[in-house]
Amino acid sequence: DKATRDGFDAVLSLLIQCLGKFGISEVNPQGEAFDPEFHEAMAAQPSAEVEPGMVMNVVQKGYRIHERLLRPARVIVSRAVEE
């Protein structure tokens, strides 16, 4: 129901604000180049539309505190289509 959804959204917003005060931020690399320092590749998927080495899907967001990585983002990376 809408009231429950709005309640969850409000709590999530407050949680994100609280984490931000302590320097904790999300790592959400959707559409970015794969970076093994901040991302963990779960799979490589062939794609003709996306250039190889780009993050196609984020399976699980990562987190860092200031510049230190707490948890890498788990991602699916594009690779070239084999002919």
Short mmCIF file of N, CA and C in Angstrom, two decimals:
data_model
loop_
_atom_site.label_atom_id
_atom_site.label_comp_id
_atom_site.label_asym_id
_atom_site.label_seq_id
_atom_site.Cartn_x
_atom_site.Cartn_y
_atom_site.Cartn_z
N ASP A 1 0.83 -1.18 0.00
CA ASP A 1 0.00 0.00 0.00
C ASP A 1 0.88 1.25 0.00
N LYS A 2 0.33 2.35 -0.47
CA LYS A 2 1.10 3.57 -0.69
C LYS A 2 1.68 4.15 0.60
N ALA A 3 0.92 4.10 1.69
CA ALA A 3 1.40 4.66 2.97
C ALA A 3 2.64 3.90 3.46
N THR A 4 2.62 2.59 3.32
CA THR A 4 3.77 1.78 3.74
C THR A 4 4.98 2.10 2.88
N ARG A 5 4.76 2.21 1.58
CA ARG A 5 5.84 2.54 0.64
C ARG A 5 6.44 3.91 0.98
N ASP A 6 5.60 4.88 1.23
CA ASP A 6 6.07 6.23 1.58
C ASP A 6 6.87 6.20 2.89
N GLY A 7 6.42 5.38 3.84
CA GLY A 7 7.14 5.24 5.11
C GLY A 7 8.53 4.67 4.92
N PHE A 8 8.63 3.61 4.11
CA PHE A 8 9.93 3.01 3.83
C PHE A 8 10.85 4.00 3.11
N ASP A 9 10.30 4.75 2.16
CA ASP A 9 11.10 5.74 1.44
C ASP A 9 11.63 6.81 2.38
N ALA A 10 10.81 7.24 3.34
CA ALA A 10 11.23 8.27 4.30
C ALA A 10 12.36 7.74 5.19
N VAL A 11 12.23 6.50 5.67
CA VAL A 11 13.27 5.90 6.52
C VAL A 11 14.56 5.72 5.72
N LEU A 12 14.45 5.27 4.48
CA LEU A 12 15.64 5.10 3.64
C LEU A 12 16.34 6.43 3.40
N SER A 13 15.58 7.47 3.17
CA SER A 13 16.16 8.80 2.96
C SER A 13 16.92 9.27 4.21
N LEU A 14 16.34 9.06 5.38
CA LEU A 14 17.01 9.45 6.62
C LEU A 14 18.28 8.63 6.84
N LEU A 15 18.23 7.34 6.52
CA LEU A 15 19.41 6.48 6.68
C LEU A 15 20.54 6.94 5.77
N ILE A 16 20.22 7.26 4.52
CA ILE A 16 21.24 7.72 3.58
C ILE A 16 21.85 9.04 4.05
N GLN A 17 21.02 9.94 4.59
CA GLN A 17 21.53 11.22 5.12
C GLN A 17 22.45 10.98 6.30
N CYS A 18 22.08 10.06 7.19
CA CYS A 18 22.89 9.75 8.37
C CYS A 18 24.23 9.16 7.95
N LEU A 19 24.22 8.23 7.01
CA LEU A 19 25.48 7.63 6.54
C LEU A 19 26.37 8.69 5.89
N GLY A 20 25.76 9.61 5.15
CA GLY A 20 26.51 10.69 4.52
C GLY A 20 27.21 11.58 5.52
N LYS A 21 26.62 11.80 6.68
CA LYS A 21 27.25 12.64 7.72
C LYS A 21 28.55 12.02 8.21
N PHE A 22 28.64 10.68 8.14
CA PHE A 22 29.84 9.99 8.59
C PHE A 22 30.78 9.64 7.45
N GLY A 23 30.52 10.17 6.26
CA GLY A 23 31.41 9.99 5.14
C GLY A 23 31.21 8.68 4.38
N ILE A 24 30.09 8.00 4.60
CA ILE A 24 29.82 6.74 3.90
C ILE A 24 29.00 7.05 2.66
N SER A 25 29.47 6.55 1.51
CA SER A 25 28.77 6.81 0.25
C SER A 25 28.62 5.52 -0.56
N GLU A 26 27.64 5.51 -1.44
CA GLU A 26 27.37 4.36 -2.31
C GLU A 26 28.36 4.33 -3.47
N VAL A 27 28.66 3.13 -3.93
CA VAL A 27 29.39 2.93 -5.17
C VAL A 27 28.39 2.28 -6.12
N ASN A 28 27.84 3.07 -7.05
CA ASN A 28 26.86 2.58 -8.01
C ASN A 28 27.39 2.91 -9.41
N PRO A 29 28.16 1.98 -10.00
CA PRO A 29 28.88 2.28 -11.24
C PRO A 29 28.12 2.00 -12.54
N GLN A 30 26.80 2.03 -12.53
CA GLN A 30 26.02 1.73 -13.72
C GLN A 30 26.49 2.58 -14.91
N GLY A 31 26.90 1.94 -16.01
CA GLY A 31 27.32 2.64 -17.22
C GLY A 31 28.75 3.14 -17.21
N GLU A 32 29.50 2.91 -16.13
CA GLU A 32 30.89 3.36 -16.04
C GLU A 32 31.84 2.25 -16.51
N ALA A 33 33.09 2.60 -16.69
CA ALA A 33 34.12 1.61 -17.03
C ALA A 33 34.40 0.75 -15.80
N PHE A 34 34.64 -0.54 -16.02
CA PHE A 34 34.95 -1.46 -14.93
C PHE A 34 36.27 -1.08 -14.28
N ASP A 35 36.28 -0.97 -12.96
CA ASP A 35 37.48 -0.64 -12.19
C ASP A 35 37.64 -1.70 -11.10
N PRO A 36 38.64 -2.59 -11.24
CA PRO A 36 38.79 -3.68 -10.27
C PRO A 36 39.08 -3.22 -8.84
N GLU A 37 39.46 -1.96 -8.65
CA GLU A 37 39.70 -1.45 -7.30
C GLU A 37 38.39 -1.21 -6.56
N PHE A 38 37.30 -0.94 -7.29
CA PHE A 38 36.02 -0.62 -6.66
C PHE A 38 34.89 -1.56 -7.06
N HIS A 39 35.14 -2.44 -8.05
CA HIS A 39 34.08 -3.31 -8.56
C HIS A 39 34.53 -4.77 -8.52
N GLU A 40 33.58 -5.66 -8.31
CA GLU A 40 33.81 -7.09 -8.38
C GLU A 40 32.96 -7.63 -9.52
N ALA A 41 33.60 -8.19 -10.54
CA ALA A 41 32.88 -8.70 -11.70
C ALA A 41 32.26 -10.05 -11.36
N MET A 42 30.95 -10.14 -11.48
CA MET A 42 30.23 -11.38 -11.23
C MET A 42 30.14 -12.21 -12.51
N ALA A 43 30.09 -11.52 -13.65
CA ALA A 43 29.99 -12.19 -14.95
C ALA A 43 30.41 -11.21 -16.04
N ALA A 44 30.76 -11.78 -17.20
CA ALA A 44 31.04 -10.98 -18.39
C ALA A 44 30.01 -11.39 -19.44
N GLN A 45 29.26 -10.42 -19.92
CA GLN A 45 28.17 -10.69 -20.85
C GLN A 45 28.47 -10.08 -22.20
N PRO A 46 28.36 -10.87 -23.29
CA PRO A 46 28.62 -10.31 -24.61
C PRO A 46 27.55 -9.28 -24.99
N SER A 47 27.99 -8.19 -25.60
CA SER A 47 27.06 -7.14 -26.01
C SER A 47 27.59 -6.42 -27.24
N ALA A 48 26.72 -6.26 -28.22
CA ALA A 48 27.08 -5.50 -29.42
C ALA A 48 26.80 -4.02 -29.23
N GLU A 49 25.92 -3.67 -28.27
CA GLU A 49 25.52 -2.28 -28.05
C GLU A 49 26.45 -1.52 -27.10
N VAL A 50 27.08 -2.23 -26.17
CA VAL A 50 27.92 -1.59 -25.16
C VAL A 50 29.37 -1.98 -25.43
N GLU A 51 30.27 -1.00 -25.34
CA GLU A 51 31.68 -1.30 -25.59
C GLU A 51 32.23 -2.20 -24.48
N PRO A 52 33.19 -3.08 -24.82
CA PRO A 52 33.74 -4.01 -23.83
C PRO A 52 34.37 -3.29 -22.63
N GLY A 53 34.21 -3.91 -21.46
CA GLY A 53 34.80 -3.37 -20.24
C GLY A 53 33.93 -2.37 -19.50
N MET A 54 32.69 -2.22 -19.92
CA MET A 54 31.77 -1.28 -19.25
C MET A 54 30.83 -2.05 -18.34
N VAL A 55 30.40 -1.42 -17.26
CA VAL A 55 29.45 -2.03 -16.33
C VAL A 55 28.06 -1.96 -16.96
N MET A 56 27.47 -3.15 -17.20
CA MET A 56 26.14 -3.22 -17.80
C MET A 56 25.04 -3.22 -16.74
N ASN A 57 25.26 -3.98 -15.67
CA ASN A 57 24.28 -4.10 -14.59
C ASN A 57 24.99 -4.11 -13.25
N VAL A 58 24.35 -3.50 -12.26
CA VAL A 58 24.87 -3.54 -10.90
C VAL A 58 24.02 -4.56 -10.13
N VAL A 59 24.67 -5.65 -9.70
CA VAL A 59 23.97 -6.70 -8.96
C VAL A 59 23.80 -6.26 -7.51
N GLN A 60 24.85 -5.67 -6.94
CA GLN A 60 24.82 -5.20 -5.55
C GLN A 60 25.69 -3.95 -5.46
N LYS A 61 25.13 -2.87 -4.94
CA LYS A 61 25.89 -1.63 -4.79
C LYS A 61 27.00 -1.82 -3.77
N GLY A 62 28.06 -1.06 -3.94
CA GLY A 62 29.16 -1.09 -2.99
C GLY A 62 29.11 0.15 -2.11
N TYR A 63 30.01 0.19 -1.13
CA TYR A 63 30.07 1.34 -0.22
C TYR A 63 31.51 1.66 0.11
N ARG A 64 31.76 2.92 0.37
CA ARG A 64 33.07 3.34 0.85
C ARG A 64 32.89 4.40 1.91
N ILE A 65 33.89 4.48 2.76
CA ILE A 65 33.91 5.51 3.80
C ILE A 65 35.06 6.44 3.43
N HIS A 66 34.71 7.68 3.14
CA HIS A 66 35.64 8.65 2.57
C HIS A 66 36.22 8.05 1.31
N GLU A 67 37.50 7.75 1.22
CA GLU A 67 38.08 7.16 0.02
C GLU A 67 38.41 5.68 0.20
N ARG A 68 38.12 5.12 1.37
CA ARG A 68 38.42 3.72 1.66
C ARG A 68 37.22 2.83 1.31
N LEU A 69 37.47 1.76 0.57
CA LEU A 69 36.41 0.86 0.14
C LEU A 69 35.97 -0.03 1.29
N LEU A 70 34.66 -0.04 1.57
CA LEU A 70 34.10 -0.95 2.57
C LEU A 70 33.64 -2.25 1.91
N ARG A 71 32.93 -2.12 0.78
CA ARG A 71 32.45 -3.28 0.03
C ARG A 71 32.44 -2.93 -1.44
N PRO A 72 33.05 -3.77 -2.30
CA PRO A 72 33.03 -3.47 -3.74
C PRO A 72 31.63 -3.66 -4.31
N ALA A 73 31.33 -2.93 -5.36
CA ALA A 73 30.07 -3.12 -6.08
C ALA A 73 30.20 -4.39 -6.91
N ARG A 74 29.19 -5.23 -6.87
CA ARG A 74 29.18 -6.46 -7.66
C ARG A 74 28.45 -6.16 -8.96
N VAL A 75 29.14 -6.42 -10.08
CA VAL A 75 28.64 -5.96 -11.37
C VAL A 75 28.73 -7.03 -12.46
N ILE A 76 27.98 -6.81 -13.53
CA ILE A 76 28.10 -7.59 -14.75
C ILE A 76 28.74 -6.69 -15.79
N VAL A 77 29.83 -7.17 -16.38
CA VAL A 77 30.65 -6.37 -17.29
C VAL A 77 30.41 -6.82 -18.73
N SER A 78 30.42 -5.86 -19.64
CA SER A 78 30.26 -6.19 -21.06
C SER A 78 31.56 -6.72 -21.64
N ARG A 79 31.41 -7.59 -22.62
CA ARG A 79 32.58 -8.07 -23.37
C ARG A 79 32.19 -8.12 -24.84
N ALA A 80 33.19 -8.23 -25.69
CA ALA A 80 32.95 -8.24 -27.13
C ALA A 80 32.20 -9.50 -27.55
N VAL A 81 31.37 -9.36 -28.55
CA VAL A 81 30.63 -10.50 -29.10
C VAL A 81 31.57 -11.30 -29.97
N GLU A 82 31.63 -12.61 -29.72
CA GLU A 82 32.49 -13.48 -30.54
C GLU A 82 31.73 -13.91 -31.77
N GLU A 83 32.40 -13.88 -32.90
CA GLU A 83 31.74 -14.24 -34.17
C GLU A 83 31.98 -15.68 -34.54
#
